[in-house]
């Protein structure tokens, strides 16, 4: 398989997975969004976390909450728990 074929296959597989997952994930995603909005309206803060690449996703999510997403607006209180490397590595060191 050449590089172009592999890229095409990867894109097609990703698109197909999203279409296949739509029916089962739409409701839980909507519920999660409602929980996030509800907590923000109550004065709460959104905390996100992840491991590996998902830690990067958590940081990106928090940055979109803090900065903006799709339009200019005030920042929303959010924090990625994975960004505090001193605490993260201390806990990892203590608990292996």
PDB file of C-alpha atoms in Angstrom:
ATOM      1  CA  UNK A   1       0.000   0.000   0.000  1.00  0.00           C
ATOM      2  CA  UNK A   2       1.467   3.370  -0.951  1.00  0.00           C
ATOM      3  CA  UNK A   3       1.346   6.469   1.239  1.00  0.00           C
ATOM      4  CA  UNK A   4      -1.615   8.093  -0.547  1.00  0.00           C
ATOM      5  CA  UNK A   5      -3.667   4.891  -0.260  1.00  0.00           C
ATOM      6  CA  UNK A   6      -2.845   4.648   3.438  1.00  0.00           C
ATOM      7  CA  UNK A   7      -3.852   8.286   4.037  1.00  0.00           C
ATOM      8  CA  UNK A   8      -7.113   7.751   2.145  1.00  0.00           C
ATOM      9  CA  UNK A   9      -7.832   4.591   4.134  1.00  0.00           C
ATOM     10  CA  UNK A  10      -7.144   6.353   7.433  1.00  0.00           C
ATOM     11  CA  UNK A  11      -9.475   9.248   6.567  1.00  0.00           C
ATOM     12  CA  UNK A  12     -12.200   6.889   5.349  1.00  0.00           C
ATOM     13  CA  UNK A  13     -11.914   4.693   8.454  1.00  0.00           C
ATOM     14  CA  UNK A  14     -12.138   7.751  10.707  1.00  0.00           C
ATOM     15  CA  UNK A  15     -15.192   9.119   8.875  1.00  0.00           C
ATOM     16  CA  UNK A  16     -16.897   5.731   8.962  1.00  0.00           C
ATOM     17  CA  UNK A  17     -16.231   5.342  12.687  1.00  0.00           C
ATOM     18  CA  UNK A  18     -17.764   8.762  13.356  1.00  0.00           C
ATOM     19  CA  UNK A  19     -20.860   7.906  11.312  1.00  0.00           C
ATOM     20  CA  UNK A  20     -21.195   4.522  13.005  1.00  0.00           C
ATOM     21  CA  UNK A  21     -20.828   6.089  16.471  1.00  0.00           C
ATOM     22  CA  UNK A  22     -23.289   8.925  15.912  1.00  0.00           C
ATOM     23  CA  UNK A  23     -26.409   7.103  17.089  1.00  0.00           C
ATOM     24  CA  UNK A  24     -24.832   5.797  20.291  1.00  0.00           C
ATOM     25  CA  UNK A  25     -22.828   8.915  21.214  1.00  0.00           C
ATOM     26  CA  UNK A  26     -25.132  11.837  20.371  1.00  0.00           C
ATOM     27  CA  UNK A  27     -27.188  11.535  23.571  1.00  0.00           C
ATOM     28  CA  UNK A  28     -24.249  11.123  26.003  1.00  0.00           C
ATOM     29  CA  UNK A  29     -22.424  14.043  24.360  1.00  0.00           C
ATOM     30  CA  UNK A  30     -25.541  16.225  24.684  1.00  0.00           C
ATOM     31  CA  UNK A  31     -25.885  15.216  28.349  1.00  0.00           C
ATOM     32  CA  UNK A  32     -22.221  16.048  29.014  1.00  0.00           C
ATOM     33  CA  UNK A  33     -22.646  19.444  27.346  1.00  0.00           C
ATOM     34  CA  UNK A  34     -25.702  20.163  29.493  1.00  0.00           C
ATOM     35  CA  UNK A  35     -23.749  19.226  32.644  1.00  0.00           C
ATOM     36  CA  UNK A  36     -20.882  21.533  31.666  1.00  0.00           C
ATOM     37  CA  UNK A  37     -23.234  24.450  30.989  1.00  0.00           C
ATOM     38  CA  UNK A  38     -25.138  23.780  34.188  1.00  0.00           C
ATOM     39  CA  UNK A  39     -21.983  23.824  36.322  1.00  0.00           C
ATOM     40  CA  UNK A  40     -20.754  27.014  34.665  1.00  0.00           C
ATOM     41  CA  UNK A  41     -24.107  28.712  35.284  1.00  0.00           C
ATOM     42  CA  UNK A  42     -23.838  27.670  38.949  1.00  0.00           C
ATOM     43  CA  UNK A  43     -20.423  29.339  39.166  1.00  0.00           C
ATOM     44  CA  UNK A  44     -18.397  26.153  38.892  1.00  0.00           C
ATOM     45  CA  UNK A  45     -15.160  25.449  37.079  1.00  0.00           C
ATOM     46  CA  UNK A  46     -14.591  22.757  34.452  1.00  0.00           C
ATOM     47  CA  UNK A  47     -11.694  20.411  35.239  1.00  0.00           C
ATOM     48  CA  UNK A  48     -10.405  18.103  32.530  1.00  0.00           C
ATOM     49  CA  UNK A  49      -7.764  15.398  32.500  1.00  0.00           C
ATOM     50  CA  UNK A  50      -6.267  12.728  30.307  1.00  0.00           C
ATOM     51  CA  UNK A  51      -3.275  10.466  29.875  1.00  0.00           C
ATOM     52  CA  UNK A  52      -0.817  10.675  27.001  1.00  0.00           C
ATOM     53  CA  UNK A  53      -2.379  12.232  23.930  1.00  0.00           C
ATOM     54  CA  UNK A  54      -5.641  12.677  25.816  1.00  0.00           C
ATOM     55  CA  UNK A  55      -3.779  14.964  28.239  1.00  0.00           C
ATOM     56  CA  UNK A  56      -3.125  17.168  25.224  1.00  0.00           C
ATOM     57  CA  UNK A  57      -6.823  16.990  24.369  1.00  0.00           C
ATOM     58  CA  UNK A  58      -7.680  18.062  27.935  1.00  0.00           C
ATOM     59  CA  UNK A  59      -5.319  21.021  27.652  1.00  0.00           C
ATOM     60  CA  UNK A  60      -6.765  21.999  24.282  1.00  0.00           C
ATOM     61  CA  UNK A  61     -10.322  21.752  25.629  1.00  0.00           C
ATOM     62  CA  UNK A  62      -9.449  23.963  28.601  1.00  0.00           C
ATOM     63  CA  UNK A  63      -7.717  26.505  26.384  1.00  0.00           C
ATOM     64  CA  UNK A  64     -10.833  26.756  24.212  1.00  0.00           C
ATOM     65  CA  UNK A  65     -12.941  27.323  27.327  1.00  0.00           C
ATOM     66  CA  UNK A  66     -10.543  29.971  28.643  1.00  0.00           C
ATOM     67  CA  UNK A  67      -9.924  31.778  25.381  1.00  0.00           C
ATOM     68  CA  UNK A  68     -12.755  31.369  22.904  1.00  0.00           C
ATOM     69  CA  UNK A  69     -14.491  28.786  20.785  1.00  0.00           C
ATOM     70  CA  UNK A  70     -16.089  29.774  17.482  1.00  0.00           C
ATOM     71  CA  UNK A  71     -16.758  33.373  18.609  1.00  0.00           C
ATOM     72  CA  UNK A  72     -15.464  36.173  20.799  1.00  0.00           C
ATOM     73  CA  UNK A  73     -16.695  35.859  24.380  1.00  0.00           C
ATOM     74  CA  UNK A  74     -15.439  36.178  27.947  1.00  0.00           C
ATOM     75  CA  UNK A  75     -13.256  33.334  29.179  1.00  0.00           C
ATOM     76  CA  UNK A  76     -14.906  30.469  31.013  1.00  0.00           C
ATOM     77  CA  UNK A  77     -13.366  28.942  34.150  1.00  0.00           C
ATOM     78  CA  UNK A  78     -11.587  25.754  33.119  1.00  0.00           C
ATOM     79  CA  UNK A  79      -8.384  23.951  33.970  1.00  0.00           C
ATOM     80  CA  UNK A  80      -6.604  20.878  32.664  1.00  0.00           C
ATOM     81  CA  UNK A  81      -5.343  18.898  35.641  1.00  0.00           C
ATOM     82  CA  UNK A  82      -2.498  17.515  33.550  1.00  0.00           C
ATOM     83  CA  UNK A  83      -0.761  20.884  33.172  1.00  0.00           C
ATOM     84  CA  UNK A  84       0.717  20.952  36.674  1.00  0.00           C
ATOM     85  CA  UNK A  85       3.788  18.845  35.956  1.00  0.00           C
ATOM     86  CA  UNK A  86       5.266  19.212  39.456  1.00  0.00           C
ATOM     87  CA  UNK A  87       2.168  17.836  41.159  1.00  0.00           C
ATOM     88  CA  UNK A  88       1.613  15.245  38.447  1.00  0.00           C
ATOM     89  CA  UNK A  89       5.135  13.840  38.674  1.00  0.00           C
ATOM     90  CA  UNK A  90       5.172  13.994  42.483  1.00  0.00           C
ATOM     91  CA  UNK A  91       1.989  11.914  42.663  1.00  0.00           C
ATOM     92  CA  UNK A  92       3.298   9.518  40.009  1.00  0.00           C
ATOM     93  CA  UNK A  93       6.564   9.177  41.958  1.00  0.00           C
ATOM     94  CA  UNK A  94       4.761   8.503  45.260  1.00  0.00           C
ATOM     95  CA  UNK A  95       2.364   5.954  43.805  1.00  0.00           C
ATOM     96  CA  UNK A  96       4.543   4.438  41.059  1.00  0.00           C
TER      97      UNK A  96
END
